[in-house]
Short mmCIF file of C-alpha atoms and ligand atoms in Angstrom, two decimals:
data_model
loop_
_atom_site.label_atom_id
_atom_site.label_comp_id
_atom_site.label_asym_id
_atom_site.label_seq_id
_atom_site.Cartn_x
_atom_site.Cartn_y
_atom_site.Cartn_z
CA UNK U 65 0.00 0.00 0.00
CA UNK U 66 2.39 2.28 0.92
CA UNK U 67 4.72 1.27 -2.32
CA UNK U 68 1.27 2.00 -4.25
CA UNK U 69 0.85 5.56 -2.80
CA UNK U 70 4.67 5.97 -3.48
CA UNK U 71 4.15 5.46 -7.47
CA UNK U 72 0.89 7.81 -7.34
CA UNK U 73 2.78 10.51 -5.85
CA UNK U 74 5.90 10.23 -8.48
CA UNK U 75 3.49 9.53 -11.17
CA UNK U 76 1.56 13.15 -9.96
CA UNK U 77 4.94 14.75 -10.08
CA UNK U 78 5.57 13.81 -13.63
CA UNK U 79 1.87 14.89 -14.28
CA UNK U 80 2.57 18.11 -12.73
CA UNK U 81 6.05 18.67 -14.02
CA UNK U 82 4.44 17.63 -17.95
CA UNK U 83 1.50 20.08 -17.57
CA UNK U 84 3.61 22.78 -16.28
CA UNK U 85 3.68 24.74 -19.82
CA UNK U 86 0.39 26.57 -18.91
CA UNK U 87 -2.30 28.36 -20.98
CA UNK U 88 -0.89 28.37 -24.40
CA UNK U 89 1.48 25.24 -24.18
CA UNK U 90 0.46 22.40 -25.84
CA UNK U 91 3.31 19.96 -24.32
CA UNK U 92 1.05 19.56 -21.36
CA UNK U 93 -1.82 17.36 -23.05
CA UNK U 94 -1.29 13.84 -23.25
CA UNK U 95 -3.85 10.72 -24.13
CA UNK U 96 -3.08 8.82 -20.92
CA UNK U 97 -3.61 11.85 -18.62
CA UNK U 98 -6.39 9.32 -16.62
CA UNK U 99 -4.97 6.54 -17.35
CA UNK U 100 -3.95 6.18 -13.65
CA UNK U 101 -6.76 8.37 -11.77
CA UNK U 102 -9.60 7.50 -13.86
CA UNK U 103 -8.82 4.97 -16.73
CA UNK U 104 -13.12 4.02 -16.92
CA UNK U 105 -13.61 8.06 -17.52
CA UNK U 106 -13.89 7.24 -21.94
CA UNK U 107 -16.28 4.36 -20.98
CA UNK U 108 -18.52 6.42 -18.74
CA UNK U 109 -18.32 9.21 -21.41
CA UNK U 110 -19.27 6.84 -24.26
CA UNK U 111 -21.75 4.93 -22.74
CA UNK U 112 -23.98 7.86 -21.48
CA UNK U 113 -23.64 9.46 -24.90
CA UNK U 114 -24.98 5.81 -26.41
CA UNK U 115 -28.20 6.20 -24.41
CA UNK U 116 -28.51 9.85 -25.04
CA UNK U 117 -27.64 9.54 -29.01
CA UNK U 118 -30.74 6.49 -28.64
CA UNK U 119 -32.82 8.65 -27.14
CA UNK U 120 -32.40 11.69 -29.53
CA UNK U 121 -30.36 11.38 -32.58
CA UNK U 122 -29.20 14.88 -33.06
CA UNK U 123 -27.33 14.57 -29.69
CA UNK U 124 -24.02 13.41 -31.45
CA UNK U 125 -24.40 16.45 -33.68
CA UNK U 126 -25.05 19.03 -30.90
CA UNK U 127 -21.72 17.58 -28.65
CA UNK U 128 -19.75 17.71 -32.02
CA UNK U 129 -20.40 21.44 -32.15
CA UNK U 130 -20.28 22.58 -28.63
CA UNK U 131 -16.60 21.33 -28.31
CA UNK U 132 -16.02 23.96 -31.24
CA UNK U 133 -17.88 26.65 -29.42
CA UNK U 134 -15.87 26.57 -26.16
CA UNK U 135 -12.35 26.02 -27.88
CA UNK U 136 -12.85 29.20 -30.13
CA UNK U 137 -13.60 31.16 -27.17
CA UNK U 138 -10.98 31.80 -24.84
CA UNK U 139 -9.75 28.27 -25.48
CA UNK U 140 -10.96 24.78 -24.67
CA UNK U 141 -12.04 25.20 -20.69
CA UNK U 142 -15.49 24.51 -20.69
CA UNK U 143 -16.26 28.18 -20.85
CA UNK U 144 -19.62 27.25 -22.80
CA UNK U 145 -20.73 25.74 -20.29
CA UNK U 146 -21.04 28.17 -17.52
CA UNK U 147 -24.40 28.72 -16.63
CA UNK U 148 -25.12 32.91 -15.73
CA UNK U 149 -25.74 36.33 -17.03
CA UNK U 150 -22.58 36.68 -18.88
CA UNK U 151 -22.59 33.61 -19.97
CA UNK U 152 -21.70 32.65 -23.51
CA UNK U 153 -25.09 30.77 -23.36
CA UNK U 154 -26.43 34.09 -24.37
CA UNK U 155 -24.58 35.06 -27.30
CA UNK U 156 -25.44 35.50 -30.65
CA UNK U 157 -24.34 32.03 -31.92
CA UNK U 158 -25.40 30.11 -28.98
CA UNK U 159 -28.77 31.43 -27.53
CA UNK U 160 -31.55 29.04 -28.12
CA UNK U 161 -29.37 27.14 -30.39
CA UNK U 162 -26.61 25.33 -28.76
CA UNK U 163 -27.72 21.75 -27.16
CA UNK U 164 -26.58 18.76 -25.42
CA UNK U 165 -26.04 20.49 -21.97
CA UNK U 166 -27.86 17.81 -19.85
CA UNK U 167 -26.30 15.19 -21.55
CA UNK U 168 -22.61 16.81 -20.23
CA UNK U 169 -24.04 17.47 -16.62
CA UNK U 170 -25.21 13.34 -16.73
CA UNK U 171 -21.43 12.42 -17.86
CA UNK U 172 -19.57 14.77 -15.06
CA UNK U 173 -22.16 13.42 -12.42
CA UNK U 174 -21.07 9.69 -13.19
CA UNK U 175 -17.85 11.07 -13.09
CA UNK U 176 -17.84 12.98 -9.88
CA UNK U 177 -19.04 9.38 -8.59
CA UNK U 178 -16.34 7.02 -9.70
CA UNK U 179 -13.44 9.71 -9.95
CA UNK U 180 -14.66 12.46 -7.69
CA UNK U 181 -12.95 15.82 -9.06
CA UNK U 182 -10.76 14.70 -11.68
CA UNK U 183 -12.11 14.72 -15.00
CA UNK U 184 -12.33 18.36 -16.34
CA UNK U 185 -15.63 19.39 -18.03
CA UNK U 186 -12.91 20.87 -20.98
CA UNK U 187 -11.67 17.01 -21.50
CA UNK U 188 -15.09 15.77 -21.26
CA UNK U 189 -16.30 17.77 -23.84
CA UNK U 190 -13.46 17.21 -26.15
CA UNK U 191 -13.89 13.26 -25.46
CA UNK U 192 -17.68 13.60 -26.42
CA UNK U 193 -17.26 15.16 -29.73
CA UNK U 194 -14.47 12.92 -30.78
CA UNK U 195 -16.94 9.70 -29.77
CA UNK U 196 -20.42 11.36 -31.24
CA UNK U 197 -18.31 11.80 -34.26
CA UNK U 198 -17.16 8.05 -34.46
CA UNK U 199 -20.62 6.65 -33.17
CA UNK U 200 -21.72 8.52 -36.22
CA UNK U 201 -19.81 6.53 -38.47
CA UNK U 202 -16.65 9.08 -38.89
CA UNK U 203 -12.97 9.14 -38.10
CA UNK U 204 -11.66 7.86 -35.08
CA UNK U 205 -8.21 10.20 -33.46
CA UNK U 206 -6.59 9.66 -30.09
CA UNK U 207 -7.66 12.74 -27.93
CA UNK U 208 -5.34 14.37 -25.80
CA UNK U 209 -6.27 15.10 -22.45
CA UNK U 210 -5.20 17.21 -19.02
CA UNK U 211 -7.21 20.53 -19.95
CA UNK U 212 -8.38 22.31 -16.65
CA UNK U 213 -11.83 24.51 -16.68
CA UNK U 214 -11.76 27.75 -16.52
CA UNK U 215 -12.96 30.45 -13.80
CA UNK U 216 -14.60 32.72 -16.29
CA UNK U 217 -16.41 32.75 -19.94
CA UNK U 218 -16.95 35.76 -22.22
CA UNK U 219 -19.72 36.95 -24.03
CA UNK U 220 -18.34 39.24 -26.22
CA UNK U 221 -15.80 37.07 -27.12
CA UNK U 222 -18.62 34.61 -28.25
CA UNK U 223 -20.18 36.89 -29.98
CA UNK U 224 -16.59 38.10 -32.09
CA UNK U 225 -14.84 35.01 -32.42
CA UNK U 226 -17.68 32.23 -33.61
CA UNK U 227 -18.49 33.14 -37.16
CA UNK U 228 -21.28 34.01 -38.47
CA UNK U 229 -23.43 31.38 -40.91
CA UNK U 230 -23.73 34.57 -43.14
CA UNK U 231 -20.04 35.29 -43.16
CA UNK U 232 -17.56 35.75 -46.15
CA UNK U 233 -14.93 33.04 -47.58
CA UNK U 234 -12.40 35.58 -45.78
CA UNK U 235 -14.51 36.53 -42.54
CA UNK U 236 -14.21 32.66 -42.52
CA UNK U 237 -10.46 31.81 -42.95
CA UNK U 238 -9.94 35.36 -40.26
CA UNK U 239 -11.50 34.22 -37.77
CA UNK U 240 -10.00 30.17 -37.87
CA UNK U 241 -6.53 32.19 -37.97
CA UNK U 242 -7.69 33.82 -34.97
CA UNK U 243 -7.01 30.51 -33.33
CA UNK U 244 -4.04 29.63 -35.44
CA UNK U 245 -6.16 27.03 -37.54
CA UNK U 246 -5.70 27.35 -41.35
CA UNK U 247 -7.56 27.17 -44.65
CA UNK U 248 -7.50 23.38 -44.57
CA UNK U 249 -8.90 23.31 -40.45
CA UNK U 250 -11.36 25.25 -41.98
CA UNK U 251 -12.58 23.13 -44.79
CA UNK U 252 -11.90 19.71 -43.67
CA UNK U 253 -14.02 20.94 -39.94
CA UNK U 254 -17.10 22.37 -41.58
CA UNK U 255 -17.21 18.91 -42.99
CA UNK U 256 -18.54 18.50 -39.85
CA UNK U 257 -21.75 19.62 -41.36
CA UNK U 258 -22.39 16.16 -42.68
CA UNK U 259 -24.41 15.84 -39.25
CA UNK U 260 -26.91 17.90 -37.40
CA UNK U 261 -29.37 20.87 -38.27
CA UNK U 262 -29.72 24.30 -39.05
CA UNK U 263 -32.59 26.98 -37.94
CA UNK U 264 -34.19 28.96 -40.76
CA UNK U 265 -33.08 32.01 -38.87
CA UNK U 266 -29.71 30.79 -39.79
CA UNK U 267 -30.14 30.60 -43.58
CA UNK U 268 -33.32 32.86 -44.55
CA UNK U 269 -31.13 35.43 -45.74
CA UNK U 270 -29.98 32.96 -48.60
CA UNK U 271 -34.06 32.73 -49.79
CA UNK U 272 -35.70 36.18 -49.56
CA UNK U 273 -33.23 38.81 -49.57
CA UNK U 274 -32.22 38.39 -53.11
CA UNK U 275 -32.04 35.51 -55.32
CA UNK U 276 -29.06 33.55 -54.34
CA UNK U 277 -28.33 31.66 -57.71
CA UNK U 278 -25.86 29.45 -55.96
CA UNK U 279 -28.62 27.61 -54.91
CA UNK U 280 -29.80 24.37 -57.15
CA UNK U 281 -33.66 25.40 -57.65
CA UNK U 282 -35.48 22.43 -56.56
CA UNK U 283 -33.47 22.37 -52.93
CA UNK U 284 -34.12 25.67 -52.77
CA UNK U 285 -37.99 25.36 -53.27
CA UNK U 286 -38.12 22.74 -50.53
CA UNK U 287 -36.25 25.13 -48.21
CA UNK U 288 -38.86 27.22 -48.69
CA UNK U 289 -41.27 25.35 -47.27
CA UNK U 290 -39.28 25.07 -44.13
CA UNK U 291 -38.27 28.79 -44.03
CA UNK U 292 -41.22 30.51 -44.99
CA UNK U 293 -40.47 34.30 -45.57
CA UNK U 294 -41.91 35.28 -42.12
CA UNK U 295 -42.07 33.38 -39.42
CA UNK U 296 -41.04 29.98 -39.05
CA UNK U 297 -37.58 30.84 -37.68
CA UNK U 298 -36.85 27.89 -35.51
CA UNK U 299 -37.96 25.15 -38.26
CA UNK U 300 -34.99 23.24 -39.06
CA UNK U 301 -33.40 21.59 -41.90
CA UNK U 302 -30.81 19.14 -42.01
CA UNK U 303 -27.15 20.25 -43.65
CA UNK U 304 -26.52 17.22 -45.19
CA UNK U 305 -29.89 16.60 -46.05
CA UNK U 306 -29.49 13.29 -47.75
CA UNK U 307 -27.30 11.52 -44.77
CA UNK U 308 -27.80 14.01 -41.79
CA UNK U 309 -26.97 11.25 -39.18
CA UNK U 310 -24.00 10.13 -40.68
CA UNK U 311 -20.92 11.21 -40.66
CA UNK U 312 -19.48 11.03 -44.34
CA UNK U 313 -18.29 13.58 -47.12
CA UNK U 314 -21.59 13.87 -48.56
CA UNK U 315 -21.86 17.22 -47.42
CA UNK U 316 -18.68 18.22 -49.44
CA UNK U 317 -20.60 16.47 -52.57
CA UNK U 318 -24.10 18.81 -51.96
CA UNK U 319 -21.86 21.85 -51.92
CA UNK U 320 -20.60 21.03 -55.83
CA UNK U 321 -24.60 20.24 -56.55
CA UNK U 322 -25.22 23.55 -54.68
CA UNK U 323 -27.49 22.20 -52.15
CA UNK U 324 -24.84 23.78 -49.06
CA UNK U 325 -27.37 24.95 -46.65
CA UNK U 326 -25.35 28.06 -45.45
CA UNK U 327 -23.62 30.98 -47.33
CA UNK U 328 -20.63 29.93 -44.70
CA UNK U 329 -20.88 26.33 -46.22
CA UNK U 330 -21.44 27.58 -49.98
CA UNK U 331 -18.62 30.10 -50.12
CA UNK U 332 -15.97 27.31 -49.64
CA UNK U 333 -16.69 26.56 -53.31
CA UNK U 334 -17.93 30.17 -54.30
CA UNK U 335 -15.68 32.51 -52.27
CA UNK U 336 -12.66 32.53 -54.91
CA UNK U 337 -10.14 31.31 -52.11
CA UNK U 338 -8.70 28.71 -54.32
CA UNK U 339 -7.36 26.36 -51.91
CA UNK U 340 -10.63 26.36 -50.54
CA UNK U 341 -12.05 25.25 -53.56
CA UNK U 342 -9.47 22.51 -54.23
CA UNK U 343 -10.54 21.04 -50.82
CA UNK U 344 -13.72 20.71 -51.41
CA UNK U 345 -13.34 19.12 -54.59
CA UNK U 346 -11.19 17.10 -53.03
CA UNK U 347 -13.13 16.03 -49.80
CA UNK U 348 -15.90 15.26 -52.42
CA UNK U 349 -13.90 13.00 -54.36
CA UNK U 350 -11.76 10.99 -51.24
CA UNK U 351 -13.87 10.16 -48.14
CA UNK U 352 -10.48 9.05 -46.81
CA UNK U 353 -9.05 12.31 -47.41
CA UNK U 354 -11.21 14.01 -45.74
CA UNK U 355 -11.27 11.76 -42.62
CA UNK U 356 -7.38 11.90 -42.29
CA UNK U 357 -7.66 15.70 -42.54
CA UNK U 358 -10.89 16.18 -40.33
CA UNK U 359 -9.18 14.12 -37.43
CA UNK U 360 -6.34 16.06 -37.83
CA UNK U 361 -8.05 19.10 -37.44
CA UNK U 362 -10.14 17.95 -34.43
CA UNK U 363 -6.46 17.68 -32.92
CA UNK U 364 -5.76 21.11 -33.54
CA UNK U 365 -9.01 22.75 -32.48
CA UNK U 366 -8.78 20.67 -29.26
CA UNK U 367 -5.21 21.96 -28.70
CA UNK U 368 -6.74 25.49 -28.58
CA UNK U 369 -5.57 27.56 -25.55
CA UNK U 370 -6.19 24.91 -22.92
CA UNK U 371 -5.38 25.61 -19.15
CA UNK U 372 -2.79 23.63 -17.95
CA UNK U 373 -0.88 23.11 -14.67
CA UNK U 374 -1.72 25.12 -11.67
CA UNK U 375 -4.11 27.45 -14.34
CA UNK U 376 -7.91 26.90 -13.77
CA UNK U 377 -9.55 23.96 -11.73
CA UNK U 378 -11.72 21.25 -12.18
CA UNK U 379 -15.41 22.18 -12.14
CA UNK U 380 -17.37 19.86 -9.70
CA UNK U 381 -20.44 21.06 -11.56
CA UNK U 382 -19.55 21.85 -15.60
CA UNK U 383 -22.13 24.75 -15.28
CA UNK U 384 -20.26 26.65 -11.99
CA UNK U 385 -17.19 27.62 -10.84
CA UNK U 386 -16.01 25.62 -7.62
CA UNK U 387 -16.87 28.50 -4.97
C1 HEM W 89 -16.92 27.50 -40.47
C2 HEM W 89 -17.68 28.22 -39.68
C3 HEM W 89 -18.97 27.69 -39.12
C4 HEM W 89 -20.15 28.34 -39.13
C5 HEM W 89 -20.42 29.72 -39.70
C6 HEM W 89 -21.12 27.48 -38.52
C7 HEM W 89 -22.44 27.79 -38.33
C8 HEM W 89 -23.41 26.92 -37.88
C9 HEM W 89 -24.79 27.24 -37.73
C10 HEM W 89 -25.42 28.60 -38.02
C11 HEM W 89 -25.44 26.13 -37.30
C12 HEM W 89 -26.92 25.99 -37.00
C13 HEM W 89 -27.21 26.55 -35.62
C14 HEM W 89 -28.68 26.78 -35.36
O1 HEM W 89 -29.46 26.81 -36.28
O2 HEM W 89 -29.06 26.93 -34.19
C15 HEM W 89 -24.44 25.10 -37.16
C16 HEM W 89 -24.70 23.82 -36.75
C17 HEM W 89 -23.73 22.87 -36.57
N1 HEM W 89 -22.37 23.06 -36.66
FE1 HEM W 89 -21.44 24.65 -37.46
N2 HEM W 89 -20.51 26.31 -38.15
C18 HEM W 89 -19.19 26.39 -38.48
C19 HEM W 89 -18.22 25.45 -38.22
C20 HEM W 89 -18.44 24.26 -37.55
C21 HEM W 89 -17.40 23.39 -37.07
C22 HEM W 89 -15.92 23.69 -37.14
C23 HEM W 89 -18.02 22.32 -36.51
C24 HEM W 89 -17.42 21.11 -35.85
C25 HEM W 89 -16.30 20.55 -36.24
C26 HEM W 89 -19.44 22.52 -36.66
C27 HEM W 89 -20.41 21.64 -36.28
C28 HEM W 89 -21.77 21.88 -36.36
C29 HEM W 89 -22.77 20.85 -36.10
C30 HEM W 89 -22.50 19.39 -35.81
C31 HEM W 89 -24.01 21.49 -36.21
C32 HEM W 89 -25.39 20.87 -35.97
C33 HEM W 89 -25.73 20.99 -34.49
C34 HEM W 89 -27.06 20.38 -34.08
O3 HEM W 89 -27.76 19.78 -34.91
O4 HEM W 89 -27.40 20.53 -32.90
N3 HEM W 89 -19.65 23.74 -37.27
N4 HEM W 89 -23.21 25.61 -37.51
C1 NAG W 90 -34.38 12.95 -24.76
O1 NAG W 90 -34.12 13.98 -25.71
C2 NAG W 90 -34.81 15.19 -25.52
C3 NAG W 90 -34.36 16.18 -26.57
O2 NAG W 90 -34.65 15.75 -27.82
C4 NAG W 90 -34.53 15.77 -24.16
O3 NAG W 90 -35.29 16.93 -23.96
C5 NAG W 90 -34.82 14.75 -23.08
O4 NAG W 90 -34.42 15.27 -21.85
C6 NAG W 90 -34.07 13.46 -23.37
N1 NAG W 90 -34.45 12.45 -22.39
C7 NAG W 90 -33.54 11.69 -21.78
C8 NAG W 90 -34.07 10.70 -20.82
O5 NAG W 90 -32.36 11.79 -21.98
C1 NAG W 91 -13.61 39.38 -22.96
O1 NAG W 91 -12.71 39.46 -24.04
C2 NAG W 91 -12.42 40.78 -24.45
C3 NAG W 91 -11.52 40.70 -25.64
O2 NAG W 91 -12.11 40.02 -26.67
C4 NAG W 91 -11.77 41.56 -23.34
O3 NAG W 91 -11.56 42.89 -23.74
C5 NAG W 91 -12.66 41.51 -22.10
O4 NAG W 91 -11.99 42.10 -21.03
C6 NAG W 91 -13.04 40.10 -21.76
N1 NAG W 91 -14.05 40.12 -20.70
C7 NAG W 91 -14.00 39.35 -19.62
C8 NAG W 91 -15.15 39.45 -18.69
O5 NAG W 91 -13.07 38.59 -19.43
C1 NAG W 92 -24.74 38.98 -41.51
O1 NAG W 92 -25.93 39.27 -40.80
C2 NAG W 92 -25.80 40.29 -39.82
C3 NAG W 92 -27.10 40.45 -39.07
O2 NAG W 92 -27.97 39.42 -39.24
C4 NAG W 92 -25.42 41.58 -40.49
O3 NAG W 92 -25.24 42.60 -39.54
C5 NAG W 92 -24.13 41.39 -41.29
O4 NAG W 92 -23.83 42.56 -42.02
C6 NAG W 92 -24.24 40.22 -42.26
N1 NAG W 92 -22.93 39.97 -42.85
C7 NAG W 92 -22.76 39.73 -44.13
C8 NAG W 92 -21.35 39.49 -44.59
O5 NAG W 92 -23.68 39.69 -44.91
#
């Protein structure tokens, strides 16, 4: 027993002495970060998401996308996920639109039981996109993990740094260099658009304002009877409308037919970025391709900013700070 505690403590030391970079480091990650303090924490993760995918089949989509909205603000700390006033709940991109919260507050409750506070709601989160995404029938990567939550979230940062559905090819490729992601991040990751729904706030623009010609006519005739010009601004329709629960490069194939359900989605083809373009021809063409390059990606984004070390804490509830 004693020889037992011995290891712990030098294994905690080389923890420590890994994840001493801090916010902004990326040395301090690693895969096996619970392998030692809470090796079931994946199983727990994947088997509540199972039941909760079961239950509601947009759920993978949802926890694919709320990864991507806490790691481009302020990092990946769980920031999203602070319940409040100022909380990035409320922004633009988020309010009434982001899901999947109670199925994040079920995972950290088994958690708390089995490993009470050790699993951070930042590694949780990056743990359920990567599984929703393979459970969907996409890429598998090996996430790395050791992220610590963070003591604060911004609002106006949610509101600057998550683009906008309506946004320019460049807006686009700005704001993923922003977070030191390039033009490839940027394609190969709105390929995760081959899952999960869009509100007809979010694309009305492309129906009524004036004729958007990108669109193929008949897809755009049955969007209009989803997104009717007034009202009707919570209706959804799928963005990969032919496969929306599975996760393949169909979506990269609708955008050459020009049945992309956002301007953000269309302009990868339209914008005149050309290496844009040759990705999404590409993506279209090579599943494979765009696996290997979305998992890669997935890396990156997850390597965003995290708090390491000493920096942050573990939330024991993923919606408050530890008081
Ligand atoms: C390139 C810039 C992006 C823009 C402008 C954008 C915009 C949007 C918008 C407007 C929606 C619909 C939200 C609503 O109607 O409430 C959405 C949904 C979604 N986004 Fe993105 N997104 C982008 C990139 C990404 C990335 C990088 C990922 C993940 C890798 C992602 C994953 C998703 C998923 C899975 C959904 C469906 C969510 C659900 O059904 O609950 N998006 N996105
Ligand atoms: C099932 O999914 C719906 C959302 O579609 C959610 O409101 C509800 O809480 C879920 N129920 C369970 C038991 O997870
Ligand atoms: C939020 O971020 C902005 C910069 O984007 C900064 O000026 C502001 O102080 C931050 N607010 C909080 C509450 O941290
Ligand atoms: C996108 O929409 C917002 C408001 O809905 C508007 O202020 C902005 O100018 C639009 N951006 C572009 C590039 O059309």
């Amino acid at each position: 027993m004693a020889s037992l505690r011995l290891i712990l403590a030098l294994v905690a030391v080389a923890v420590a002495s890994l994840s001493a970079s801090g916010r902004g480091g990326n040395t301090g990650l690693s895969p096996g970060f619970y392998d030692l303090s809470c090796p079931q924490a994946n199983g727990i993760i994947m088997s509540v998401l199972e039941k909760a995918i079961a239950n509601d089949s947009r759920a993978a989509a949802s926890l694919l996308r709320l990864h991507f909205h806490d790691c481009f603000v302020q990092g990946c700390d769980a920031s999203v996920l602070l319940d409040g006033g100022a909380s990035e709940k409320n922004s633009g991109p988020n309010k009434n639109s982001l899901r999947g919260f109670q199925v994040i507050d079920e995972m950290k409750a088994k958690l708390e039981h089995v490993c009470p506070h050790t699993v951070s709601c930042a590694d949780i989160l990056a743990l359920a996109a990567r599984d929703s995404v393979i459970l969907s029938g996409g890429p598998h990567w090996e996430v790395a993990l050791g992220r610590r939550d963070s003591r604060t979230a911004n609002l106006t940062k949610a509101n600057s740094d998550i683009p906008a559905p309506n946004s320019t090819v460049q807006a686009l490729v700005a704001k993923f260099k922003r977070q030191g992601l390039h033009e490839q991040d940027l394609v190969a990751l709105s390929g995760g658009h081959t899952i999960g729904v869009a509100r007809c706030a979010t694309f009305k623009q492309r129906l009524y304002n004036k004729a958007d010609v990108t669109l193929e006519r008949s897809y755009y005739n049955g969007l209009k009877t989803v997104c009717p010009k007034v009202g009707g601004d919570s209706n959804v329709s799928p963005l990969d409308f032919s496969s929306p629960r599975r996760f393949d490069n169909t979506y990269f194939k609708l955008l050459l037919e020009g049945r992309g359900l956002l301007t953000s989605d269309e302009v990868l083809l339209t914008g005149n970025v050309r290496k844009t373009v040759d990705l999404v021809k590409s993506y279209a063409e090579n599943e494979a391709l765009f696996f290997h390059h979305f998992a890669k990606s997935m890396v990156k984004m997850g390597r965003i900013s995290p708090l390491l070390g000493a920096h942050g804490e573990i939330r024991n509830n993923c919606r408050k700070i530890n008081s």
